[in-house]
Each structure stands twice: as structure tokens, then as C-alpha cells.
Short mmCIF file of C-alpha atoms in Angstrom, two decimals:
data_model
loop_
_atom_site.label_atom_id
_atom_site.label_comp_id
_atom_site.label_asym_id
_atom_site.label_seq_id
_atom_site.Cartn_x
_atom_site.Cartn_y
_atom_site.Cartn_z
CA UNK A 1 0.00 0.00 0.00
CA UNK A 2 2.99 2.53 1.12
CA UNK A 3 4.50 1.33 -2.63
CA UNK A 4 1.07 2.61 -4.31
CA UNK A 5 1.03 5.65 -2.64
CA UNK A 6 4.62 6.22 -2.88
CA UNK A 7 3.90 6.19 -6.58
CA UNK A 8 0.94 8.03 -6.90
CA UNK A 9 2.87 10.81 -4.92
CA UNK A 10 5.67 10.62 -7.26
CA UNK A 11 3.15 10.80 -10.73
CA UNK A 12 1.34 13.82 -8.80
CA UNK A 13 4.18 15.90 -8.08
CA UNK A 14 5.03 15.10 -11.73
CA UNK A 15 1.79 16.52 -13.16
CA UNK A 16 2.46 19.68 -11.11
CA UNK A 17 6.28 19.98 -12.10
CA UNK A 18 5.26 19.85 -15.69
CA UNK A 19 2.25 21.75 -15.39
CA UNK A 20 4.48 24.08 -13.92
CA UNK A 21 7.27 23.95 -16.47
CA UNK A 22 4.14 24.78 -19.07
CA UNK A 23 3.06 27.51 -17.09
CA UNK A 24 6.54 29.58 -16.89
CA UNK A 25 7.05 32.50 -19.40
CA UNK A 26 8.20 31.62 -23.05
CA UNK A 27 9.28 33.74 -25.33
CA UNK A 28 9.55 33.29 -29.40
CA UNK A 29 13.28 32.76 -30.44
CA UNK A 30 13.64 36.51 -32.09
CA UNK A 31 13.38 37.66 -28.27
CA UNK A 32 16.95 36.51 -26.88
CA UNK A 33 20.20 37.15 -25.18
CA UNK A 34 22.29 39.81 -27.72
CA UNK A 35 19.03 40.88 -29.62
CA UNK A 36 19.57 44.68 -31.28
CA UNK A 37 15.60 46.21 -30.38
CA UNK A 38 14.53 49.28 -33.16
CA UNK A 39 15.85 52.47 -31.46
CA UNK A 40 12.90 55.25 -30.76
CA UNK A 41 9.76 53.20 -31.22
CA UNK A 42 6.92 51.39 -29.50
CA UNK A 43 8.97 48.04 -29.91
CA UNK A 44 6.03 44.55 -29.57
CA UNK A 45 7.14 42.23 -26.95
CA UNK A 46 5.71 38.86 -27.13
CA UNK A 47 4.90 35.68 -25.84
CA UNK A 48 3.06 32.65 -23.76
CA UNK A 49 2.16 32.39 -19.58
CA UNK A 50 -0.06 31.02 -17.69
CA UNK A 51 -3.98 31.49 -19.42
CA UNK A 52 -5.14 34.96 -17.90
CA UNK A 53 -2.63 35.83 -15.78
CA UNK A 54 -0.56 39.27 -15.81
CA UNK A 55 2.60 39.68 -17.27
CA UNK A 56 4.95 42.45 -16.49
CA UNK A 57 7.93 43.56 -18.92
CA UNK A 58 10.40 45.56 -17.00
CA UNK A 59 13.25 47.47 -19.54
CA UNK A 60 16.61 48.36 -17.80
CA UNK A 61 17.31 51.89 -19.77
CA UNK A 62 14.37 53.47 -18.01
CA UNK A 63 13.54 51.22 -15.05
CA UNK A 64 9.94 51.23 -16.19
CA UNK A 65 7.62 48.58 -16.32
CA UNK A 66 5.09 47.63 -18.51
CA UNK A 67 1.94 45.13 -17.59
CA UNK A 68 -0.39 43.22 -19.66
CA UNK A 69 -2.62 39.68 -19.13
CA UNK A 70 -2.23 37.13 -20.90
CA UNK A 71 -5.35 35.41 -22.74
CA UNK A 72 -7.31 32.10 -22.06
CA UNK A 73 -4.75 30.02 -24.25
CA UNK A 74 -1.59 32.06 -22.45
CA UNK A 75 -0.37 34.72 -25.35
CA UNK A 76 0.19 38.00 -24.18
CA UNK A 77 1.80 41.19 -25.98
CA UNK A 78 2.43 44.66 -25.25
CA UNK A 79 4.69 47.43 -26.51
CA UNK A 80 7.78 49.12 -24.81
CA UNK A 81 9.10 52.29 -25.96
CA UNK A 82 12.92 52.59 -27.02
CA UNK A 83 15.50 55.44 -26.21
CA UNK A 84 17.79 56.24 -28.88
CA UNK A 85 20.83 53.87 -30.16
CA UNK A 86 23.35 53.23 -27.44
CA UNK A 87 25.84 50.51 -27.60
CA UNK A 88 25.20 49.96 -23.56
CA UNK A 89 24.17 46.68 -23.16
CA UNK A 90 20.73 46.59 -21.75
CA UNK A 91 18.30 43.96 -20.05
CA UNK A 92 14.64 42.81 -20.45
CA UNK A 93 12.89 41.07 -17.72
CA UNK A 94 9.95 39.63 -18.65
CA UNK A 95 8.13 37.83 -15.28
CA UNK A 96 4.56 36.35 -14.89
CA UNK A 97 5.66 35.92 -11.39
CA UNK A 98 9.27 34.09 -12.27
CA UNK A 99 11.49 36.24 -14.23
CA UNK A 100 13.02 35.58 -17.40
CA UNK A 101 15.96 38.19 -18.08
CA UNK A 102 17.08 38.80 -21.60
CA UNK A 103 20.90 39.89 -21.41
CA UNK A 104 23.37 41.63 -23.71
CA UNK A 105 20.59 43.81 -25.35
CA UNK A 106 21.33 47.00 -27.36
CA UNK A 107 19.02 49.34 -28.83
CA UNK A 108 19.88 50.27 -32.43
CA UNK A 109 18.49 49.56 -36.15
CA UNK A 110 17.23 46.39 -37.38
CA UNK A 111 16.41 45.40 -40.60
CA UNK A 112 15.22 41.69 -42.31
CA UNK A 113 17.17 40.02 -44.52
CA UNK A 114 15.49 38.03 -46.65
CA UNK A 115 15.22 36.15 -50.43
CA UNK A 116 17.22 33.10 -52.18
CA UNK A 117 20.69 31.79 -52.26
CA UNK A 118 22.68 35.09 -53.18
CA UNK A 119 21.12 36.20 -49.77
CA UNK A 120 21.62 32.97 -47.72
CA UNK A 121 25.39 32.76 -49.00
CA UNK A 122 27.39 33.03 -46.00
CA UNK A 123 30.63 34.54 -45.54
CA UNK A 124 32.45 31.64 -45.68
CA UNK A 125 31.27 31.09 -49.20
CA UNK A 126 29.68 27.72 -50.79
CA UNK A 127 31.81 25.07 -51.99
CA UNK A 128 33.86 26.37 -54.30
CA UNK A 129 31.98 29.47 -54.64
CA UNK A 130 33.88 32.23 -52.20
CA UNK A 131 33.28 35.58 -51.00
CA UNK A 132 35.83 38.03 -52.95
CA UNK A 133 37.88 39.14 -49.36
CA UNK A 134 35.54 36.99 -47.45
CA UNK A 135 39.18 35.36 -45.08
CA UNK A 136 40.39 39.16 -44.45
CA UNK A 137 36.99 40.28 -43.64
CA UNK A 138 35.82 37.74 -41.32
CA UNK A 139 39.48 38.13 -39.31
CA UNK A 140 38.68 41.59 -38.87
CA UNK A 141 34.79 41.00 -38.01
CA UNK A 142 34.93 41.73 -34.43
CA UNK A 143 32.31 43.98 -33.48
CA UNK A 144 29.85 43.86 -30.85
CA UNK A 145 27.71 46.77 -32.44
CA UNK A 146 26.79 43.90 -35.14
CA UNK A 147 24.26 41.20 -34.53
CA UNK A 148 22.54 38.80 -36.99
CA UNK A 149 19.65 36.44 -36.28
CA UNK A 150 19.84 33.42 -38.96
CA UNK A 151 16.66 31.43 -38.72
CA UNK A 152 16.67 28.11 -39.52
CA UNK A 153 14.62 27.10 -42.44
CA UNK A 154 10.66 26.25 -41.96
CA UNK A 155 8.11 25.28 -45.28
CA UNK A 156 4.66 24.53 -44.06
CA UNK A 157 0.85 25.46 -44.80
CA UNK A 158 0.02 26.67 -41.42
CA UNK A 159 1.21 29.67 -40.14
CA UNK A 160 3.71 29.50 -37.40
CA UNK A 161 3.91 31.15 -33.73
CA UNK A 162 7.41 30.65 -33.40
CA UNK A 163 10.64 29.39 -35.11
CA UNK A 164 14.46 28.31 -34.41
CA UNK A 165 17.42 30.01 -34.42
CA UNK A 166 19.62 33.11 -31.99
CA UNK A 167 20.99 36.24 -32.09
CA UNK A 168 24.82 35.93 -32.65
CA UNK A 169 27.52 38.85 -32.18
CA UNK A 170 30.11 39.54 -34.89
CA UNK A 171 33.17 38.09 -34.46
CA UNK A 172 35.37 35.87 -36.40
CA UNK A 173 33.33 32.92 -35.31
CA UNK A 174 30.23 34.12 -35.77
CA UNK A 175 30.79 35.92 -39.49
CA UNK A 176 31.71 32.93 -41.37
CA UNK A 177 27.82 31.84 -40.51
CA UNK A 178 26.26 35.10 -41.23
CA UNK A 179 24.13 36.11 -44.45
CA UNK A 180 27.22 37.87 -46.39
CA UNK A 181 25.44 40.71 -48.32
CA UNK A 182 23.26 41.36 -45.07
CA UNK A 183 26.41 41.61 -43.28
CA UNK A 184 28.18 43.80 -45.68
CA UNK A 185 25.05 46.02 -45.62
CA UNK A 186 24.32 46.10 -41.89
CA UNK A 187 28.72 46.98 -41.72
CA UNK A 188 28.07 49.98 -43.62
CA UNK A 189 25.33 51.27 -41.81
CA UNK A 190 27.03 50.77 -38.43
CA UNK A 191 30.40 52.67 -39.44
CA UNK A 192 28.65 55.41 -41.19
CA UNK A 193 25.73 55.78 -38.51
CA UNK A 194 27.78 55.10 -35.52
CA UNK A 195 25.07 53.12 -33.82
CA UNK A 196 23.99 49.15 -33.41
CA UNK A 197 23.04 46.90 -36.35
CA UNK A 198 20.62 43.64 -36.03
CA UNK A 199 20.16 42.20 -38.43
CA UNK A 200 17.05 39.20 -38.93
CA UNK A 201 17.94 36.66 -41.45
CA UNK A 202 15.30 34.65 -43.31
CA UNK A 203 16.07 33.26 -46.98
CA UNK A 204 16.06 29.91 -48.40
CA UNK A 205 18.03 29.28 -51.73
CA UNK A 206 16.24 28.47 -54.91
CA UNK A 207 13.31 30.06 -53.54
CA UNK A 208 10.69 31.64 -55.43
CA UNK A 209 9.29 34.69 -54.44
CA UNK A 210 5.20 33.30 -53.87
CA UNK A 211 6.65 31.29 -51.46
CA UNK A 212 7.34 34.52 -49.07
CA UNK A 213 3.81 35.83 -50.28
CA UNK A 214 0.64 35.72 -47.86
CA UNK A 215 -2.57 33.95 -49.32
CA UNK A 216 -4.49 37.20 -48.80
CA UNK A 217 -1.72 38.42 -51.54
CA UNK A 218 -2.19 35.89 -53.86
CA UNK A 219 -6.05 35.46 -53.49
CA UNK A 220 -6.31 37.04 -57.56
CA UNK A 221 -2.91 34.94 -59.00
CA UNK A 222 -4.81 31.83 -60.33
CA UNK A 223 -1.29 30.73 -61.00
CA UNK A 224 0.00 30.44 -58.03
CA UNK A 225 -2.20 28.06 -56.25
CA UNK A 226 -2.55 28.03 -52.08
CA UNK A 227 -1.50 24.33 -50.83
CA UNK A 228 -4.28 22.91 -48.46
CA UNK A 229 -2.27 20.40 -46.90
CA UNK A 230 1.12 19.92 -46.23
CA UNK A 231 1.19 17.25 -48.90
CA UNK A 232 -0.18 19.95 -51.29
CA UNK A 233 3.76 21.10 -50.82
CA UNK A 234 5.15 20.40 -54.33
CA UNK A 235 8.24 22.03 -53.78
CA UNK A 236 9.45 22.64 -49.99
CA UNK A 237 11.25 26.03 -51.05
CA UNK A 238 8.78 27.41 -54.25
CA UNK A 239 5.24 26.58 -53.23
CA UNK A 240 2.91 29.43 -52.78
CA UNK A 241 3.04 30.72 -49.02
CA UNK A 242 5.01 28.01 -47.68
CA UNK A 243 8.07 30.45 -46.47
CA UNK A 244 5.73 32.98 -45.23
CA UNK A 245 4.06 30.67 -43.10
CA UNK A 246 7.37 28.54 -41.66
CA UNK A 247 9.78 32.30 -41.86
CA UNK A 248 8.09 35.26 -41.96
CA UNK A 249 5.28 34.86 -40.02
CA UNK A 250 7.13 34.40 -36.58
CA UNK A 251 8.55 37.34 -36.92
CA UNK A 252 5.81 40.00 -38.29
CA UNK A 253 5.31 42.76 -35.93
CA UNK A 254 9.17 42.90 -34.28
CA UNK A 255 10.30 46.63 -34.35
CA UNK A 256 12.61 46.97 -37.58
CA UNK A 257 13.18 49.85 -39.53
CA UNK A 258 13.06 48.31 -42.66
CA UNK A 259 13.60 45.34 -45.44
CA UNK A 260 16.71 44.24 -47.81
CA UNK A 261 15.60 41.37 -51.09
CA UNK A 262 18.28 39.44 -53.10
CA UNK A 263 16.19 37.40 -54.91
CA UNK A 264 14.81 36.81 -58.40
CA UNK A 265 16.79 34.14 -60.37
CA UNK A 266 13.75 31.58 -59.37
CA UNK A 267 11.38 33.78 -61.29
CA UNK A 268 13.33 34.77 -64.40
CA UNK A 269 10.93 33.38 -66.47
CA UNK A 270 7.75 34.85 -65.65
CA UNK A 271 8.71 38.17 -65.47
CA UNK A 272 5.26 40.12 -66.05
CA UNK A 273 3.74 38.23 -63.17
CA UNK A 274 6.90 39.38 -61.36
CA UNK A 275 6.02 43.31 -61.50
CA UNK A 276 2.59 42.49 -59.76
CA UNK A 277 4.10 39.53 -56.82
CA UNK A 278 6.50 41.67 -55.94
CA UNK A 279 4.25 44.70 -55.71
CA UNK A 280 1.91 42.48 -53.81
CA UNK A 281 4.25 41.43 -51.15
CA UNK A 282 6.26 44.60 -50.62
CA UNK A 283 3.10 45.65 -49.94
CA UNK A 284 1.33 42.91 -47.73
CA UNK A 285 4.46 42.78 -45.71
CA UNK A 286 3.89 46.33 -44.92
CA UNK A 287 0.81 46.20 -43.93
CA UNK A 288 1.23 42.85 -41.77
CA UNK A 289 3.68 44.82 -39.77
CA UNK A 290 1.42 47.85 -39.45
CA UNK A 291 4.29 50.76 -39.10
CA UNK A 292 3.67 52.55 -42.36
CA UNK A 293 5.26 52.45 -45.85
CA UNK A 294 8.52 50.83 -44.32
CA UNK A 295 11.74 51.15 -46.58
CA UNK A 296 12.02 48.09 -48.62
CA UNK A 297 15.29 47.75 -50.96
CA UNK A 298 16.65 45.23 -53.10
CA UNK A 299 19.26 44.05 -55.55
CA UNK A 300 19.18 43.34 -59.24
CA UNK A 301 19.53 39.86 -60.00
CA UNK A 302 23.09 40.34 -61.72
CA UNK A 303 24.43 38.73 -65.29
CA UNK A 304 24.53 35.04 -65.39
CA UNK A 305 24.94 32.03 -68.40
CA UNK A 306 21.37 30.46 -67.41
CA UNK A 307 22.23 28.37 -70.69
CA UNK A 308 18.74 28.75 -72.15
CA UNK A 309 15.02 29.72 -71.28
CA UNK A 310 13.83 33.30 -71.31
CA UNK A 311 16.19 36.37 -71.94
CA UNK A 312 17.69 37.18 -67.84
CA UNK A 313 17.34 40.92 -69.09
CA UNK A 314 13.30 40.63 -69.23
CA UNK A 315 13.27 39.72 -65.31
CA UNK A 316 15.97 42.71 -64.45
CA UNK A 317 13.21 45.06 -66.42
CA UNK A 318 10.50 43.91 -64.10
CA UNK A 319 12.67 44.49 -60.96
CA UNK A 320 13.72 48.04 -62.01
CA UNK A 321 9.60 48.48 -62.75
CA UNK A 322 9.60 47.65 -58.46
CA UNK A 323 11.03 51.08 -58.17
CA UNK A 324 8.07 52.94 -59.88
CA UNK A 325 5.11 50.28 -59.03
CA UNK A 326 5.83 50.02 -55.24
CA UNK A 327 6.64 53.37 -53.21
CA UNK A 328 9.43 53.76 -50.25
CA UNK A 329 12.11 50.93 -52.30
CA UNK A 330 15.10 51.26 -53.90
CA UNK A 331 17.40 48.87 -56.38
CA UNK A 332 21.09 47.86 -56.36
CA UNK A 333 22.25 47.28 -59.66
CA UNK A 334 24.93 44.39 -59.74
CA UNK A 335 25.34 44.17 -63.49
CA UNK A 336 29.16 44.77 -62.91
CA UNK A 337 29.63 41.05 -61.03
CA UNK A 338 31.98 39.99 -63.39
CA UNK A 339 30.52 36.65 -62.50
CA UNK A 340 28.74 35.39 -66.10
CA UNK A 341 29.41 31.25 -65.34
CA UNK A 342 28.17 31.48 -61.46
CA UNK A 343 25.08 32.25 -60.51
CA UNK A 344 26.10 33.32 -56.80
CA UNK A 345 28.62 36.31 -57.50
CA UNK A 346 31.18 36.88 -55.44
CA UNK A 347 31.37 40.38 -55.13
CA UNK A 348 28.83 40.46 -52.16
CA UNK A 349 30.03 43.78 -51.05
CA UNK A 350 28.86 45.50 -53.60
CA UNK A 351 25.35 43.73 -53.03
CA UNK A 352 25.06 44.65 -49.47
CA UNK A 353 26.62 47.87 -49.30
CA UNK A 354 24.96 49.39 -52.14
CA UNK A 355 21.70 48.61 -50.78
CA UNK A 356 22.96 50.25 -47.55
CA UNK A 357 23.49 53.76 -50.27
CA UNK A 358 20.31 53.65 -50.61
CA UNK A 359 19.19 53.50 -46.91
CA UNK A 360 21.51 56.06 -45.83
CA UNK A 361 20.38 58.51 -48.51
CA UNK A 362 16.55 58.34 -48.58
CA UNK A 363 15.89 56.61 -45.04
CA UNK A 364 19.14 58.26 -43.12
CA UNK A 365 19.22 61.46 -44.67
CA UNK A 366 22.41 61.72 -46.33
CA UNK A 367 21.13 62.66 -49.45
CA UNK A 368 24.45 63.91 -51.06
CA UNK A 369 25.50 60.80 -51.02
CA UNK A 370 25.77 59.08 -54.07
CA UNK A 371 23.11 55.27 -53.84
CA UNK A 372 21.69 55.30 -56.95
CA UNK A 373 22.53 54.22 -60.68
CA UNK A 374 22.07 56.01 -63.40
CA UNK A 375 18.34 55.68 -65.30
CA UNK A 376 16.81 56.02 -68.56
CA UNK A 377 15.56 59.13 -69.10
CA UNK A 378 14.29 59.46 -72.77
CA UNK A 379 14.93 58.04 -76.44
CA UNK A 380 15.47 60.59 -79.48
CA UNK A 381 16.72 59.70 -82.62
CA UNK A 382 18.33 62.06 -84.81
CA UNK A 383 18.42 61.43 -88.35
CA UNK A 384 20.43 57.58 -88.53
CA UNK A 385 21.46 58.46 -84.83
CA UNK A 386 19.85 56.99 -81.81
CA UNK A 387 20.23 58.88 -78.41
CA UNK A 388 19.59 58.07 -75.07
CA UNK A 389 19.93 60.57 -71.87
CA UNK A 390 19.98 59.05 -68.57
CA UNK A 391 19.51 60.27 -65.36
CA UNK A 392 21.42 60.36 -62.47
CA UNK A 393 22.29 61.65 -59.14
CA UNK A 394 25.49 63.11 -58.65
CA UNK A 395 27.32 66.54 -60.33
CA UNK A 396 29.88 64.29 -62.32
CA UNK A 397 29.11 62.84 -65.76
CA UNK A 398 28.97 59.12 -66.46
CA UNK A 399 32.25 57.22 -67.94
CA UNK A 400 33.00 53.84 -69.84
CA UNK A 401 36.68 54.07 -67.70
CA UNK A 402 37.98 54.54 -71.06
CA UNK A 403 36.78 51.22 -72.60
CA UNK A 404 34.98 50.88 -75.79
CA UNK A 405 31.35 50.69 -75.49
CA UNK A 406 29.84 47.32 -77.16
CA UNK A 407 26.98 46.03 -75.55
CA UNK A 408 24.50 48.70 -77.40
CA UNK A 409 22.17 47.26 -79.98
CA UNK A 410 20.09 49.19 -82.08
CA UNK A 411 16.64 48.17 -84.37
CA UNK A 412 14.24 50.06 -87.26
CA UNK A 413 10.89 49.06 -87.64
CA UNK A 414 11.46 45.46 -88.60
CA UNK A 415 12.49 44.78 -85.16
CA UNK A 416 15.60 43.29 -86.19
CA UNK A 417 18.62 44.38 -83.50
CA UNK A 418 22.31 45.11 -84.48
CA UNK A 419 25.08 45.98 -83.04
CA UNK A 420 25.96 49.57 -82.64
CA UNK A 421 28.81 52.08 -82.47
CA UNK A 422 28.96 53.94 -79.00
CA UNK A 423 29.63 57.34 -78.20
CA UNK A 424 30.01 58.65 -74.09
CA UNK A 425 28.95 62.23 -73.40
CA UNK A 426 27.99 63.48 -70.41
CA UNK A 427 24.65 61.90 -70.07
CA UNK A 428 24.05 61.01 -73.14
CA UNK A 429 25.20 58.08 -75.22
CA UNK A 430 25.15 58.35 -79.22
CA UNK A 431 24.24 55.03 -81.37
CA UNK A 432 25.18 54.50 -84.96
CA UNK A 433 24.55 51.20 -86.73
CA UNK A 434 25.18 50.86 -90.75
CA UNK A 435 22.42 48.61 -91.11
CA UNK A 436 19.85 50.82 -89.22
CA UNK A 437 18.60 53.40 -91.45
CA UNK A 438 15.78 54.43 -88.86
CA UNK A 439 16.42 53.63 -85.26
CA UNK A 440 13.25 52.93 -83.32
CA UNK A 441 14.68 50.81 -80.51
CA UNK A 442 17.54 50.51 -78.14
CA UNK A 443 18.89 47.46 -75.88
CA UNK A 444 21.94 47.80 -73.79
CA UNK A 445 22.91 44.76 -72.24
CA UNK A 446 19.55 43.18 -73.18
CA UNK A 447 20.87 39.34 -72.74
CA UNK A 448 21.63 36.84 -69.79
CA UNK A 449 25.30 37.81 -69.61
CA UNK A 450 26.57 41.12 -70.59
CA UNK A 451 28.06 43.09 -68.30
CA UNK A 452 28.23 47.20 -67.22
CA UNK A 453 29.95 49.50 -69.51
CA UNK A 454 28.53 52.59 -68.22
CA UNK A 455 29.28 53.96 -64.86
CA UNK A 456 28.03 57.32 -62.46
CA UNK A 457 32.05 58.69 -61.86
CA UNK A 458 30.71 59.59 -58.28
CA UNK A 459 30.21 55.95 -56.56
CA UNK A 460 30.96 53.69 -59.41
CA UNK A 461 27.97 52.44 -59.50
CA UNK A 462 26.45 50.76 -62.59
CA UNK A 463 23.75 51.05 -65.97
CA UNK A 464 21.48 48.42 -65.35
CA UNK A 465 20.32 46.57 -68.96
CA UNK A 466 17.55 47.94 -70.59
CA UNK A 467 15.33 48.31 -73.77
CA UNK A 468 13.29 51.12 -75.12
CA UNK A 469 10.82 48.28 -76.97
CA UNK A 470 8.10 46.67 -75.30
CA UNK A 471 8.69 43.87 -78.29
#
């Protein structure tokens, strides 16, 4: 009898040990030890307690604390307000009775890093694929003013609460793990702002750009069906919604300042549907997080030998079209890579830190900065001369660096391109083909691996390809 009692003793204390152990505070994996939190805002803090009991939040900068209750199935949220970026480390006690301290915590700017493989390449490169200075920069990576986030990767139909994966500071450890054009971006934006970087990484290679999208987004895109089931998942990383669900949705509503993209390749041959998906989700995403028109910016996909299929230069169109169809974004060119036989280039500095132009200049404020590459800005022809003036920011005028100009190609009206002598001045480039008697149409670069000829002298920064046609 003592034996049975013994036991049932034992199995009761059980049920309240684990009851208890269900009933502590849990927090989602984006709240952690070394998290950066959004500098001057109502930041969301999140999580799970006991059903309907109160929660307290209590922030170390300003001793205050915040108090909420939690609901019949235990989630609670509330928002704390954020001093400005200090690279003191800070704490965040969360208790609903027994205290759960975050440690290490700086207030600064955070941005998501997000898209395919060009964005999930590391630092330390893929297999026989390396970073251009990735060894020198990842020796010289140590810099607690830099943390990255790298979630681990999550395709599913139902939208999650939570996911895997920790806040990591820079170091030479750390950086070799790190998303290398997210790094390269968030570097530039620490050095030239002075103030803490975090930086949220969620990208799966291959992936196509539905798969980040919401079903709300996609409700009107017959051709991009919404799985039911999980067995409905044709294709883990490509599937309509599946991403969003497993890697975006745990994170929705955590204070950031804005957004970088590298993605594109996935969708090169759909490009018209690509104007409108991106649009969409820029868009959706926005709205999901519910701070206003947040800055959203993105790269080019850059010159690559896809070795058949549709014309790369019709999908580069429709992402330049992102800058005039969606407002508050803003487009690295890359179509310098120098990379035509690998379709991760491994100039990822450039990637990252000319996305980082554009958020110092038009979300900053350092507006004489140089961030953006030159644009078409009309079409003339004169007589058997095409001309094209772009526009650009910047007092200089544009340069070929003294190289001869061949990637122009000029049509008449029976649509039939050929090459065309080049002339460089100022902002205007002259075309001249002997077998164009009357140019209607100009293509620079129009193909899946030409690369930049034209450059802004201030910044370097590249023409992207382009075509006057809508052939």
C-alpha cells in the first residue's frame, strides 16, 4: 500500500512539475540574449504564460515597467518604448511571477534580410563558390555593435507562432555563418551611422518569391495556387506561401526599420507576373507589420549564363519596374559582377553595401550621397542616330573608364537588333549602326550575360540593362 502511494505521490508531483514547467514565461526565439531592439519606437514584446494571468515587462534603460494579461490560451503582448541607439548593453525582464531576463541587449536599427541563395550565402562562401575578401573580412569581423539572427529554415501550410534560431555577435566565429550581403550592408550602416546593427535573417536558396507571399496576396494569381495540406507542398522552397508561413510569419510585428531582397533568379521566367508579386508582397508585408510604408530595398539579380530559357534581361526590367510600381524601395544594380558562369557572385560587397546607399540617402538622410545608378531618361533619334539621356544623381558625368562601349544594340521598324557604335557624353550616349537606317529601338545589355559598360564617376555604380521596346 505505502508502494502505491509512494507512486501516486511521485506521478502527482510530476503533473504539477510539468504543469508548472508549461506555465513559466516563453518567449519566441527573435526575443533573446544579444538581440539589437529598433531604437525610438513602441517596440512589440511577445509571448506565452499562464492562461489569464498578468505579465509584467520591466526594460533596464528606463527602469519602467510595462503590464499586460495574458489570454485564455496564455499569449500575451504589449509594446515598450525605445530610447535612442546606445551601444550599452541593456536587459529585459519579462516575469509572470518568475522572471526571465534577456541579457546583452542594445538598442539600435534592425532590418530583415530576406530572399534566395545570393542572400543565404554566408561569408564563408559555398563550396567552391567564395566571398571576394571573405578570409580578411571575417578576421577583422569583431564587433559587438553587429548582430545577426539566422533562422533556420521552416516550409509549411500553417502559419507558425514561433521558429528556431539566436541572435549571434560579430566576431570571427560568428561571421563565417552570417548572411554575407546582409552583413556587408548592416557593416556599412554601423560605421557610417555610428550606432547598433541587427540584423534578422530569413532566406532559403532556390526560392521563389510566392513562397514569401501571404494567401491574402495571392487570393487574384490563379497561377499560383494556395497548398491545403502539407502534402499539397510540391516544392518545400517554391510553393505558394510556404516560407511565409514557416519564416516570416514568426517574426511580423518585431520593431525593424526596414527590409533588404536578393532574390529573383527563381522567377526569371515569368517576369510580367513578377512586377505584380513583388508589388503584392512589398506591400502585404507592410501592412502585416502595421508601421507605415517601411523602406524596402533590393538588388538586381546580376548577369549570369542560365544556358537557355527566357532572356535574364526581361526579369531585371520587371525588378527596375519595383522602383516605380511600389513606393518607399530602392534597387542595387549588380550588373558589374563579373561573375557570367556562377550564378552566386562573389562580389557580395557591392550587393550589401549598395543597398545600404540607398538607406543612408533616402531613409538616413544623407542625401548627397551618391546610392543610386544612373536611369533612362528618354529616347530621341536624330536622323540615322539613336540617343539616349539618362539620369542620375550626382554633379559628375557618367564614364566607360575609357573602354569601348559594345553592348549597345540598335533596331528600325522590322524589329531586327544590331550591333551599334557607342559614343560617351555626359549623359548622353550616341548610337550608330550601318544597317539601321531608322532607329526605333535601343537594348543595352539586353541578354543573360553582358556586363556594365557605363558607370556614375561619383560611386561607381552601374547602368542596369535595358530596352526602349516593349517587343
Amino acid at each position: 500500500m505505502r508502494t502505491i502511494k509512494n507512486v501516486c505521490a511521485c506521478l502527482l508531483l510530476a503533473v504539477i512539475f510539468s504543469f508548472q514547467a508549461r506555465a513559466e514565461i516563453k518567449l519566441p526565439a527573435i526575443f533573446g540574449d544579444n538581440m539589437v531592439l529598433q531604437q525610438q519606437s513602441a517596440v512589440s514584446v511577445w509571448g506565452w504564460a499562464k492562461p489569464n494571468t498578468g505579465v509584467s515587462v520591466t526594460t533596464s534603460w528606463n527602469k519602467k515597467s510595462y503590464s499586460t494579461r495574458s489570454d485564455g490560451k496564455g499569449y500575451w503582448k504589449l509594446n515598450v518604448q525605445t530610447p535612442a541607439a546606445s551601444y550599452t548593453p541593456c536587459t529585459l525582464t519579462v516575469s509572470d511571477g518568475k522572471a526571465v531576463v534577456l541579457k546583452n541587449v542594445l538598442i539600435g536599427e534592425v532590418w530583415v534580410c530576406s530572399g534566395q541563395s545570393n542572400m543565404e550565402m554566408p561569408m564563408r562562401g559555398y563550396n567552391n563558390q567564395p566571398i571576394e575578401n571573405g578570409p580578411d573580412v571575417i578576421a577583422h569581423s569583431y564587433n559587438p555593435g553587429i548582430r545577426c539572427f539566422t533562422m533556420q529554415k521552416a516550409s509549411t501550410v500553417v502559419p507558425q507562432e514561433d521558429c528556431a534560431g539566436a541572435w549571434e555577435v560579430a566576431d570571427p566565429q560568428t561571421v563565417p555563418h552570417f548572411t554575407a550581403t546582409g552583413y556587408f550592408f548592416g557593416r556599412l550602416l554601423n560605421q557610417a551611422l555610428n550606432v547598433p546593427v541587427g540584423l534578422i535573417h530569413t532566406s532559403w536558396g532556390g526560392s521563389r518569391i510566392e513562397a514569401w507571399m501571404t494567401p491574402h496576396s495571392l487570393k487574384d494569381i490563379p497561377e499560383k495556387p494556395i497548398p491545403a495540406s502539407e502534402a499539397d507542398i510540391k516544392i518545400q522552397n517554391g510553393t505558394a506561401t510556404v516560407l511565409y508561413n514557416g519564416m516570416l510569419h514568426p517574426i511580423v510585428g518585431y520593431g525593424i526599420r526596414g527590409a533588404i531582397w536578393y532574390q529573383g533568379e527563381s522567377n526569371r521566367e515569368e517576369p510580367a507576373l513578377y512586377v505584380k508579386m513583388f508589388d503584392r508582397m512589398v506591400r502585404e508585408w507592410r501592412n502585416l507589420w502595421g508601421v507605415g510604408e517601411f523602406p524596402f530595398y533590393y538588388c538586381q539579380i546580376a548577369p549570369y549564363n542560365y544556358g537557355g530559357g527566357l532572356n535574364s534581361g526581361f526579369i531585371r526590367e520587371a525588378q527596375a519596374k519595383g522602383m516605380t510600381t511600389t513606393p518607399n524601395t530602392g534597387m542595387a544594380v549588380l550588373t558589374d559582377a563579373e561573375s557570367p558562369a556562377c550564378i552566386h557572385p562573389p562580389k557580395k560587397k557591392d550587393a550589401g553595401e549598395r543597398m545600404a546607399l540607398w538607406a543612408l540617402a533616402k531613409t538616413y538622410g544623407m542625401e548627397r550621397m551618391h546610392y543610386r545608378s544612373p536611369e533612362v531618361k528618354s529616347f530621341d533619334v536624330e536622323g540615322r542616330m539613336a540617343v539616349v539621356t539618362f539620369d542620375y544623381t550626382g554633379g559628375s558625368e557618367l564614364t566607360s573608364h575609357g573602354k569601348e562601349i559594345v553592348h549597345f544594340t540598335v533596331a528600325g521598324e522590322d524589329k531586327h537588333f544590331h550591333s551599334a557604335k557607342a559614343a560617351l557624353a555626359g549623359n548622353k550616349v550616341y548610337l550608330f549602326s550601318p544597317w539601321v537606317a531608322k532607329p526605333v529601338a535601343v537594348r543595352y545589355c539586353f541578354d543573360d550575360t553582358s556586363g556594365a559598360e557605363i558607370f556614375t564617376v561619383e560611386g561607381n555604380l552601374p547602368l542596369s540593362s535595358f530596352r526602349t521596346d516593349e517587343w
